[in-house]
Coordinates of C-alpha atoms in Angstrom, one line a residue:
Chain U
M245 CA 2.4 88.5 34.1
S246 CA -0.1 85.6 33.4
G247 CA 2.3 82.9 35.0
Q248 CA 2.0 85.0 38.3
A249 CA -1.8 85.5 38.1
T250 CA -1.9 81.7 37.7
I251 CA 0.3 81.2 40.5
D252 CA -1.8 83.3 42.8
A253 CA -5.1 81.4 41.1
M254 CA -3.4 77.9 42.7
T255 CA -2.7 79.5 46.3
A256 CA -5.3 81.5 46.3
A257 CA -8.5 80.7 48.1
P258 CA -11.1 79.0 46.0
P259 CA -13.8 81.1 44.8
A260 CA -16.9 80.8 46.8
V261 CA -18.9 80.3 43.4
G262 CA -17.3 79.2 40.3
A263 CA -16.8 81.2 37.2
A264 CA -19.7 82.5 35.0
V265 CA -20.7 80.0 32.6
P266 CA -20.2 81.1 29.2
G267 CA -23.6 80.7 27.8
A268 CA -26.0 78.3 28.3
F269 CA -24.5 74.9 28.9
R270 CA -26.7 72.7 26.8
R271 CA -25.1 69.5 26.2
K272 CA -23.7 68.4 29.3
L273 CA -22.6 65.0 28.3
P274 CA -19.4 65.9 26.4
G275 CA -18.3 67.7 28.9
R276 CA -19.0 65.0 31.9
I277 CA -17.1 62.5 29.5
V278 CA -13.9 64.9 29.2
L279 CA -14.1 65.1 32.8
L280 CA -14.3 61.7 33.2
V281 CA -11.2 61.0 31.0
V282 CA -8.7 63.6 32.5
F283 CA -9.6 62.9 36.1
G284 CA -9.4 58.9 35.2
F285 CA -5.7 59.8 33.6
L286 CA -4.8 62.2 37.1
Y287 CA -6.1 59.7 39.7
L288 CA -5.9 55.6 38.0
P289 CA -2.1 55.8 38.3
I290 CA -2.2 56.5 41.9
A291 CA -5.1 54.4 42.4
V292 CA -3.4 51.0 41.1
L293 CA -0.3 51.9 43.4
V294 CA -2.5 52.3 46.7
L295 CA -4.5 49.0 45.5
L296 CA -1.0 47.1 45.1
S297 CA 0.6 48.9 48.2
F298 CA -2.6 46.3 50.2
N299 CA -1.8 43.1 47.7
D300 CA -0.3 40.2 49.5
S301 CA 2.1 39.3 46.9
G302 CA 3.6 42.4 45.9
L303 CA 3.7 41.9 42.5
P304 CA 1.5 43.7 39.9
T305 CA 0.7 40.8 37.9
S306 CA -2.0 39.2 40.3
W307 CA -4.2 40.1 43.2
S308 CA -3.1 37.8 45.6
G309 CA -5.5 38.8 49.2
F310 CA -5.9 41.9 51.0
S311 CA -2.7 41.9 53.4
T312 CA -1.0 44.7 55.9
R313 CA 1.8 43.4 55.3
W314 CA 4.2 45.8 53.2
Y315 CA 3.4 48.2 56.0
V316 CA 4.4 46.2 58.8
A317 CA 7.6 45.5 56.5
L318 CA 8.3 49.5 56.8
A319 CA 7.7 49.7 60.1
G320 CA 10.4 47.5 60.6
N321 CA 13.1 49.3 58.2
G322 CA 15.3 51.4 60.1
D323 CA 16.4 53.4 57.1
I324 CA 13.1 54.3 56.2
L325 CA 12.3 55.5 59.6
R326 CA 15.6 57.7 59.8
A327 CA 14.6 59.0 56.7
A328 CA 11.2 60.0 57.7
W329 CA 12.4 61.8 60.9
N330 CA 15.1 63.6 58.8
T331 CA 12.1 64.5 56.6
L332 CA 9.9 65.5 59.6
V333 CA 12.9 67.3 61.4
V334 CA 13.4 69.4 58.1
A335 CA 9.5 70.3 57.2
V336 CA 8.8 71.4 60.7
F337 CA 12.1 73.8 60.9
A338 CA 11.7 75.1 57.3
T339 CA 7.5 75.4 57.7
L340 CA 8.6 77.4 60.9
I341 CA 11.0 79.8 59.5
S342 CA 8.9 80.3 56.1
T343 CA 6.1 81.1 57.8
V344 CA 7.4 83.8 60.3
L345 CA 9.7 85.1 57.3
G346 CA 6.5 84.6 54.6
T347 CA 3.8 86.2 56.4
L348 CA 5.8 89.3 57.2
L349 CA 7.2 89.6 53.4
A350 CA 3.5 89.6 52.5
L351 CA 2.4 92.5 55.3
G352 CA 5.4 94.2 53.6
M353 CA 4.2 93.9 50.3
E354 CA 1.0 94.7 50.7
T355 CA 0.9 97.5 52.8
R356 CA 3.4 99.5 50.6
R357 CA 2.5 102.7 48.9
R358 CA 3.8 101.4 45.5
K359 CA 4.4 98.3 44.1
S360 CA 8.1 97.4 43.7
N361 CA 8.7 95.4 40.2
G362 CA 11.9 94.5 41.9
L363 CA 10.5 92.8 45.2
E364 CA 7.7 91.2 42.9
A365 CA 10.1 89.5 41.0
L366 CA 12.2 88.5 43.8
A367 CA 9.0 86.7 45.5
F368 CA 7.9 85.0 42.2
A369 CA 11.3 83.8 41.1
P370 CA 11.5 81.0 43.7
M371 CA 8.3 79.5 42.4
V372 CA 9.5 79.3 38.5
I373 CA 13.1 78.9 38.9
P374 CA 14.3 75.4 37.7
D375 CA 14.9 73.3 40.9
I376 CA 18.1 72.1 39.5
V377 CA 19.9 75.2 39.0
L378 CA 18.8 76.6 42.5
A379 CA 20.1 73.0 43.6
V380 CA 23.2 73.5 42.1
A381 CA 23.3 77.2 43.1
L382 CA 22.8 76.4 46.7
L383 CA 25.4 73.3 46.5
S384 CA 27.9 76.1 45.2
L385 CA 27.2 78.7 48.2
F386 CA 27.6 76.3 50.6
S387 CA 30.6 74.4 49.2
R388 CA 32.3 77.8 49.1
L389 CA 31.9 78.8 52.4
N390 CA 33.0 75.1 53.5
L391 CA 30.1 74.5 55.3
T392 CA 29.2 71.1 56.4
M393 CA 26.4 70.1 54.8
G394 CA 23.3 68.2 56.6
L395 CA 19.7 68.6 57.7
H396 CA 20.5 72.4 58.4
T397 CA 21.3 73.1 54.8
I398 CA 18.2 71.3 53.3
V399 CA 16.3 73.5 56.0
V400 CA 17.9 76.8 54.7
S401 CA 17.4 75.8 51.5
H402 CA 13.5 75.0 51.6
V403 CA 12.9 77.9 53.0
V404 CA 13.8 79.7 49.9
F405 CA 10.8 78.4 47.9
D406 CA 8.6 77.9 51.2
L407 CA 8.5 81.5 52.0
A408 CA 7.3 82.6 48.3
F409 CA 4.5 80.1 48.6
V410 CA 3.4 81.2 52.2
C411 CA 4.0 85.0 50.8
S412 CA 1.6 84.2 48.2
V413 CA -0.9 82.6 49.9
V414 CA -0.9 85.5 53.0
R415 CA -1.1 88.3 50.1
A416 CA -4.3 86.8 48.7
R417 CA -5.8 87.0 52.1
L418 CA -4.8 90.6 52.5
K419 CA -6.1 91.8 49.0
N420 CA -9.7 91.1 50.6
F421 CA -8.5 92.5 54.2
D422 CA -10.8 95.7 55.4
Y423 CA -8.7 97.9 56.5
S424 CA -11.2 100.0 58.1
I425 CA -11.4 97.6 60.8
V426 CA -7.7 98.5 61.7
E427 CA -8.2 102.3 61.3
A428 CA -11.3 101.3 63.9
S429 CA -8.9 99.8 66.2
R430 CA -6.4 102.7 66.1
D431 CA -9.0 105.2 66.4
L432 CA -10.1 103.5 69.5
G433 CA -6.7 104.0 71.1
A434 CA -5.3 100.6 70.6
S435 CA -1.8 100.8 69.9
G436 CA -0.2 99.3 66.6
W437 CA 1.1 96.5 68.4
T438 CA -2.2 95.6 69.7
T439 CA -3.8 96.2 66.8
F440 CA -1.6 93.7 65.1
W441 CA -2.4 91.1 67.4
R442 CA -6.1 91.6 68.3
I443 CA -7.2 92.4 65.0
T444 CA -4.9 91.6 61.9
F445 CA -3.3 88.4 62.9
P446 CA -6.5 86.6 64.1
V447 CA -7.9 87.6 60.5
L448 CA -4.8 86.6 58.8
L449 CA -4.3 83.5 60.9
P450 CA -6.4 81.1 58.7
A451 CA -4.3 81.9 55.5
I452 CA -1.2 81.9 57.4
V453 CA -1.7 78.0 58.8
A454 CA -3.0 77.2 55.2
G455 CA 0.3 78.7 53.8
A456 CA 2.2 76.9 56.5
L457 CA 0.5 73.4 55.5
L458 CA 1.4 74.1 51.8
A459 CA 4.9 74.8 52.8
F460 CA 5.3 71.8 55.0
T461 CA 3.8 69.7 52.1
L462 CA 6.5 71.1 49.9
S463 CA 9.2 70.5 51.7
V464 CA 8.2 66.7 52.8
D465 CA 7.9 66.0 49.1
E466 CA 10.7 68.0 47.8
F467 CA 13.7 65.7 46.3
I468 CA 15.9 67.5 43.8
I469 CA 17.1 70.7 46.2
A470 CA 17.5 68.2 49.1
F471 CA 19.5 65.9 47.0
F472 CA 22.2 67.9 46.5
T473 CA 22.2 70.5 49.7
A474 CA 22.3 67.6 52.2
G475 CA 26.0 66.6 51.6
A476 CA 27.8 63.2 51.6
G477 CA 26.9 60.1 53.9
R478 CA 23.6 58.9 54.9
S479 CA 22.9 60.5 57.9
S480 CA 21.0 63.4 56.7
I481 CA 18.7 61.3 53.9
T482 CA 15.4 62.4 53.5
L483 CA 12.3 60.3 53.0
P484 CA 12.0 61.4 48.9
M485 CA 16.1 60.5 48.6
Q486 CA 15.1 57.3 50.2
I487 CA 12.5 56.4 47.6
Y488 CA 14.4 57.9 44.8
S489 CA 17.4 55.2 45.4
M490 CA 14.6 52.7 46.3
I491 CA 12.7 53.2 42.9
R492 CA 15.7 53.6 40.5
F493 CA 16.3 49.5 40.8
G494 CA 12.5 49.0 40.4
I495 CA 9.3 48.2 42.3
T496 CA 9.2 47.0 45.7
P497 CA 6.1 46.5 47.3
E498 CA 7.6 48.2 50.0
V499 CA 7.7 51.3 48.2
N500 CA 4.0 51.1 47.1
A501 CA 3.3 51.2 50.9
L502 CA 5.5 54.1 51.5
A503 CA 4.0 56.1 48.5
T504 CA 0.5 55.5 49.9
I505 CA 1.7 57.1 53.1
V506 CA 3.6 59.7 51.8
M507 CA 0.2 60.7 49.6
G508 CA -2.3 60.1 52.3
V509 CA -0.4 62.3 54.3
S510 CA 0.2 65.3 51.5
A511 CA -3.6 64.9 50.2
T512 CA -4.7 65.2 54.2
A513 CA -2.4 68.5 54.6
L514 CA -3.6 70.1 51.1
M515 CA -7.4 69.6 51.9
I516 CA -7.1 71.0 55.4
S517 CA -5.2 74.2 54.0
Q518 CA -7.8 74.6 51.0
W519 CA -10.4 74.4 53.3
L520 CA -9.0 77.1 56.1
N521 CA -8.7 79.4 52.9
K522 CA -12.2 78.3 52.0
E523 CA -13.6 79.3 55.2
Q524 CA -12.1 82.6 55.8
V525 CA -13.7 84.1 52.5
R526 CA -17.1 83.6 54.0
Chain Z
M417 CA -3.2 100.5 57.9
S418 CA -1.6 102.7 59.2
F419 CA 1.8 102.1 58.5
N420 CA 4.3 104.8 57.6
A421 CA 6.4 104.8 54.8
T422 CA 9.6 102.6 56.5
R423 CA 7.4 99.9 58.2
P424 CA 6.5 97.9 55.1
N425 CA 10.3 97.7 54.3
L426 CA 11.1 96.8 57.5
L427 CA 8.4 93.8 57.8
A428 CA 9.8 92.6 54.2
A429 CA 13.7 93.2 55.2
P430 CA 13.9 89.5 56.6
G431 CA 12.5 87.7 53.9
V432 CA 14.3 89.6 51.1
A433 CA 17.5 89.2 53.0
W434 CA 16.9 85.0 52.6
L435 CA 16.1 85.3 49.0
M436 CA 19.0 87.4 48.6
A437 CA 21.1 85.4 50.6
F438 CA 20.3 81.9 49.5
M439 CA 18.9 82.5 45.9
V440 CA 19.8 85.6 44.3
V441 CA 23.9 85.5 45.8
P442 CA 24.2 81.6 44.7
C443 CA 22.5 82.0 41.3
L444 CA 25.2 84.6 40.9
L445 CA 27.9 82.7 42.1
V446 CA 27.3 79.7 39.7
L447 CA 27.1 82.4 36.9
S448 CA 30.0 83.3 37.6
Y449 CA 31.8 79.9 37.8
A450 CA 30.6 79.4 34.2
F451 CA 33.2 82.4 33.4
F452 CA 36.1 80.1 35.0
Q453 CA 38.3 76.9 34.3
R454 CA 37.9 74.0 35.9
G455 CA 40.8 72.8 38.0
T456 CA 42.8 69.9 37.7
W457 CA 41.5 68.0 40.7
G458 CA 37.6 69.1 39.9
G459 CA 37.7 72.4 41.8
I460 CA 37.7 75.7 40.4
D461 CA 40.6 77.4 38.7
Y462 CA 40.3 81.1 38.7
T463 CA 41.2 81.9 35.3
F464 CA 38.9 83.6 33.2
T465 CA 37.4 81.8 30.2
L466 CA 34.5 81.7 27.8
E467 CA 35.3 78.0 26.6
N468 CA 32.6 76.6 28.7
F469 CA 29.8 78.6 26.9
A470 CA 31.5 77.4 23.6
R471 CA 31.0 73.7 24.8
V472 CA 27.3 74.7 25.3
A473 CA 27.0 75.1 21.9
D474 CA 29.1 72.2 20.7
P475 CA 27.5 69.8 18.6
L476 CA 28.1 67.1 21.3
Y477 CA 25.9 69.2 23.7
A478 CA 23.9 71.3 21.3
R479 CA 22.0 68.0 20.1
I480 CA 21.4 67.2 23.6
F481 CA 19.9 70.7 24.5
L482 CA 18.0 70.4 21.1
N483 CA 16.5 66.9 21.6
S484 CA 15.4 68.2 25.4
A485 CA 13.5 70.9 23.8
R486 CA 12.0 68.7 21.3
I487 CA 10.4 66.5 24.4
A488 CA 9.9 69.6 26.2
L489 CA 8.0 70.8 23.2
T490 CA 5.9 67.8 22.7
T491 CA 5.4 67.4 26.0
T492 CA 3.9 70.9 26.2
L493 CA 1.7 70.9 23.5
I494 CA -0.2 67.2 24.4
A495 CA -0.3 68.8 28.2
I496 CA -2.1 72.1 26.5
L497 CA -4.4 69.6 24.3
I498 CA -5.4 67.5 27.0
A499 CA -5.9 70.4 29.4
Y500 CA -7.9 72.8 27.2
P501 CA -10.8 70.4 27.2
A502 CA -10.8 69.8 30.9
A503 CA -10.5 73.5 31.8
Y504 CA -13.2 74.4 29.2
A505 CA -15.4 71.3 30.7
I506 CA -14.8 72.5 34.5
A507 CA -15.4 76.5 33.4
R508 CA -18.9 75.3 32.0
A509 CA -20.0 72.6 35.0
P510 CA -22.4 74.0 37.6
R511 CA -20.7 77.1 39.4
M512 CA -21.1 75.5 42.5
R513 CA -18.8 72.3 41.4
Q514 CA -16.4 74.2 39.8
P515 CA -14.3 74.9 42.8
I516 CA -14.3 71.4 44.1
L517 CA -13.3 70.1 40.4
L518 CA -10.4 72.2 40.2
F519 CA -9.3 71.4 43.5
F520 CA -9.0 67.6 42.6
A521 CA -7.6 68.7 39.1
V522 CA -4.5 70.1 40.8
L523 CA -4.5 67.7 44.0
P524 CA -1.9 65.5 42.6
F525 CA 0.6 68.6 41.5
W526 CA 1.3 69.3 45.2
S527 CA 2.0 65.3 46.2
N528 CA 5.5 64.4 45.9
Y529 CA 6.4 64.0 42.2
L530 CA 8.8 60.8 42.3
I531 CA 5.5 59.0 43.4
R532 CA 3.9 60.1 40.5
T533 CA 6.6 59.2 38.3
Y534 CA 7.0 55.8 40.2
A535 CA 3.3 55.2 39.3
W536 CA 4.2 55.1 35.6
I537 CA 6.7 52.6 36.4
V538 CA 4.2 50.2 38.0
L539 CA 1.9 50.8 34.9
L540 CA 4.2 50.5 32.0
N541 CA 6.9 48.0 32.9
R542 CA 6.8 44.4 31.3
E543 CA 5.3 42.8 34.1
G544 CA 2.8 46.1 34.7
L545 CA -0.2 46.6 34.2
I546 CA -0.8 47.5 31.0
N547 CA 1.3 44.5 29.6
N548 CA -1.4 41.9 31.9
L549 CA -4.5 44.0 30.8
L550 CA -3.1 43.3 26.7
R551 CA -2.6 39.5 27.7
A552 CA -6.1 39.4 29.6
M553 CA -7.5 40.8 26.3
G554 CA -5.6 37.9 24.3
Y555 CA -2.5 39.6 23.3
T556 CA -0.3 36.8 22.8
G557 CA 3.1 38.2 22.0
E558 CA 6.0 39.6 23.4
P559 CA 5.5 42.0 26.7
L560 CA 5.6 45.6 24.5
S561 CA 9.0 47.3 26.3
L562 CA 6.9 50.4 27.0
L563 CA 9.3 51.4 29.9
Y564 CA 12.6 53.4 29.2
T565 CA 11.4 54.9 25.9
E566 CA 10.9 58.3 24.9
S567 CA 7.3 58.2 25.3
A568 CA 7.5 56.7 28.5
V569 CA 9.2 60.3 29.5
I570 CA 6.8 62.4 27.7
I571 CA 4.2 60.8 29.5
G572 CA 5.7 61.5 32.6
L573 CA 6.3 64.6 32.0
V574 CA 2.6 65.4 30.8
Y575 CA 0.8 63.6 33.7
N576 CA 3.1 65.7 36.1
Y577 CA 2.6 68.8 34.5
L578 CA -0.7 68.7 33.3
P579 CA -2.8 70.0 36.7
F580 CA -0.8 73.4 36.1
V581 CA -1.9 73.7 32.6
I582 CA -5.7 72.8 33.3
L583 CA -5.5 75.6 36.1
A584 CA -3.6 78.0 33.9
I585 CA -6.1 77.9 31.2
Y586 CA -8.9 77.7 33.6
S587 CA -8.3 80.8 35.2
T588 CA -8.5 82.8 31.6
L589 CA -11.8 80.9 30.5
S590 CA -13.1 82.0 34.0
R591 CA -12.7 85.7 33.5
L592 CA -13.9 85.3 29.8
N593 CA -17.1 87.8 29.4
P594 CA -19.9 85.1 28.8
E595 CA -21.5 88.0 26.4
L596 CA -18.6 88.0 23.9
M597 CA -19.7 84.5 22.6
E598 CA -23.0 85.1 22.9
A599 CA -22.3 88.1 20.7
S600 CA -20.8 85.6 18.2
R601 CA -23.9 83.5 18.2
D602 CA -25.9 85.7 17.6
L603 CA -24.0 87.3 15.0
G604 CA -24.5 84.1 13.3
A605 CA -21.3 82.0 13.9
G606 CA -21.6 78.5 14.7
P607 CA -20.5 77.1 18.0
I608 CA -17.4 76.2 16.4
R609 CA -16.4 79.2 14.7
T610 CA -17.3 80.8 17.9
F611 CA -14.9 78.8 19.7
F612 CA -11.8 79.3 17.0
R613 CA -12.6 83.1 16.7
V614 CA -13.5 84.2 20.0
T615 CA -12.8 82.1 23.1
L616 CA -9.7 80.5 22.1
P617 CA -7.9 83.8 21.0
L618 CA -9.0 85.6 24.1
T619 CA -7.7 82.4 26.6
L620 CA -4.3 82.4 24.7
P621 CA -2.6 84.1 27.7
G622 CA -3.5 81.4 29.8
V623 CA -2.3 78.4 27.2
A624 CA 1.0 80.4 27.1
A625 CA 1.3 81.2 30.6
G626 CA 1.0 76.9 31.2
G627 CA 2.8 76.4 28.0
V628 CA 5.8 78.3 29.1
F629 CA 5.9 76.6 32.5
V630 CA 5.7 73.1 31.2
F631 CA 8.6 73.8 28.5
V632 CA 10.8 75.2 31.3
L633 CA 9.9 72.5 34.1
S634 CA 10.2 69.8 31.6
I635 CA 14.1 70.7 29.9
G636 CA 15.0 71.1 33.0
N637 CA 13.8 67.8 34.5
F638 CA 16.5 65.2 35.6
V639 CA 14.3 62.6 37.3
T640 CA 11.8 61.9 34.8
P641 CA 14.4 61.3 32.1
A642 CA 16.2 59.4 34.8
L643 CA 13.3 57.1 36.1
L644 CA 11.3 56.6 32.9
G645 CA 13.9 56.8 30.5
G646 CA 16.1 54.7 32.1
G647 CA 18.9 56.9 31.8
R648 CA 19.0 56.6 28.1
F649 CA 17.9 59.9 27.2
Q650 CA 20.1 62.5 28.5
M651 CA 18.3 65.8 28.8
V652 CA 19.5 69.1 29.8
G653 CA 18.8 68.4 33.6
N654 CA 20.8 65.3 33.7
L655 CA 23.6 67.1 32.0
V656 CA 23.9 69.6 34.8
Y657 CA 23.2 66.7 37.5
D658 CA 26.3 64.9 35.7
Q659 CA 28.5 68.2 35.8
F660 CA 28.0 68.9 39.4
L661 CA 27.7 65.2 41.0
T662 CA 29.9 63.1 38.9
A663 CA 31.9 64.4 36.2
N664 CA 33.3 67.0 38.9
D665 CA 33.3 69.9 35.8
W666 CA 31.4 72.8 37.6
P667 CA 32.0 75.7 35.7
F668 CA 30.6 73.7 32.5
G669 CA 27.6 72.8 34.8
A670 CA 27.4 76.1 35.7
A671 CA 27.4 77.5 31.8
L672 CA 24.3 74.5 31.4
G673 CA 22.7 76.1 34.2
M674 CA 22.9 79.3 32.8
A675 CA 21.4 78.6 29.4
L676 CA 18.6 76.6 31.4
I677 CA 17.9 80.1 33.0
A678 CA 18.4 82.5 29.8
T679 CA 16.0 80.0 27.8
M680 CA 13.3 80.5 31.1
I681 CA 13.5 83.9 30.8
V682 CA 13.2 84.3 27.2
L683 CA 10.1 82.3 27.2
L684 CA 8.7 84.4 30.0
L685 CA 9.4 87.8 28.5
V686 CA 8.0 86.6 24.8
Q687 CA 5.2 85.3 26.7
A688 CA 4.9 88.7 29.1
R689 CA 4.7 90.3 25.6
A690 CA 2.1 88.2 23.9
T691 CA 0.1 88.6 27.1
S692 CA 0.1 92.6 27.4
H693 CA -0.3 92.7 23.5
A694 CA -3.3 90.3 23.7
S695 CA -5.1 92.1 26.8
G696 CA -4.1 95.7 25.0
E697 CA -6.2 94.3 21.9
R698 CA -8.6 93.2 24.1
R699 CA -9.1 96.9 25.5
G700 CA -9.2 98.4 22.0
E701 CA -11.9 95.8 20.6
A702 CA -13.8 97.2 24.1
A703 CA -13.5 101.0 23.1

């Protein structure tokens, strides 16, 4: 399925060199203009937001000087700090569980003799199912079981899509895995357990960490499923839920600062993830 | 790897169990709710009925469904029109630069959806950047109300899903054999003809993959219509949201959710068929 191929391309290591250039690229200018316009469209709105977060007046109407006062204001906002803490707790636990389960699933799927279509569909579904559907399905399950919802139910829910992405990243690495080194290790008398920890695991480690960072980012940024599975009350509000309730009523300078921090954290985690993925290919 | 036959299943088991328990079972549970009645106090009355599905087809809701489909389709078409030239330009950039271009095209997609949508509130509102720019350029009329319109919703959706379409199209463009285009040129076709007769048809699977994805995510979206449409534009996602969190009619919400999933499955199947058809044709040509 082509959708699967695209998801693979998103999570896989980038090619060391790009694709073959179709024909000679004689006219460079149109291509550059297209890229400039599209990247402008993608990054200008974000750039405006970042710039505004440092605007002293906090208003988009005029620039009244550089200031970090909106960041200082954030640090004194108890609601936001609690939401940030909740987000961190959810993301850390969801990442730990999904990294272990996703890696094992990837190993299981790639070492099978025959590809199982059912297994492929199961591992692909969390990446394409509309969030709102998974959200109401999980809400229905938790309330049917009469569970008290809170941060733990958000963790359980986030693991569903996190583990699919970790699995996808690790599988991409396993596809280029040279199984002869495993055989060599076994031939030299190492047990299966020793071989895994001394050979397979170190080779896979960059992909596992890259997958974990991706899972962490997805979990930190996820809103809809967290919103439905957090339960009532303010005690288990996460950062995206906090942001949603703030921006529904328009622009506040504090949100600009918060958005800048959240984007910065995500971008850093993704760049490290991508860099790890790239290193291992060489 | 010297794995025996049961080891792979053992390794996959915990992940499979998790997905079964927290994805497959919940989805089946919601599906089953769609066949029951709403209880008097908002709970579920376990009496079999098909009424919820009949209500999905009710003109009132069918109109919301069609309207969402129209917005999602417009979004999809615009996204493809922007993404194709971008993917093409990336595929034609110097080889060493392609991975980095691709990375930065996709980076926004992984970052916070709410924040990316919020950025457009900042740009489009009456006191926002676009109105300010217009004023600076000498426009003296009333500030334009760009926010809380259907266009704002479409802009927000295109903005959020564009990276995925670029990637989907790039991944087919990059696998294209450049000799095919050269052959077309050698046989006397101009660049435009080569593009429409050779390049475009061969990259349609990528266009379809990206398109289906954007359509499905747009039609089920409730954040963007709520934020950029100001709640004035009901989409299927908002409807599901309302049934579960405000109207407390879970069986009807479940039926709507299932309609969404059914739409997605049909589109994915059509796309898979189209893709295998296209690659079959390609094999045929090569033979």
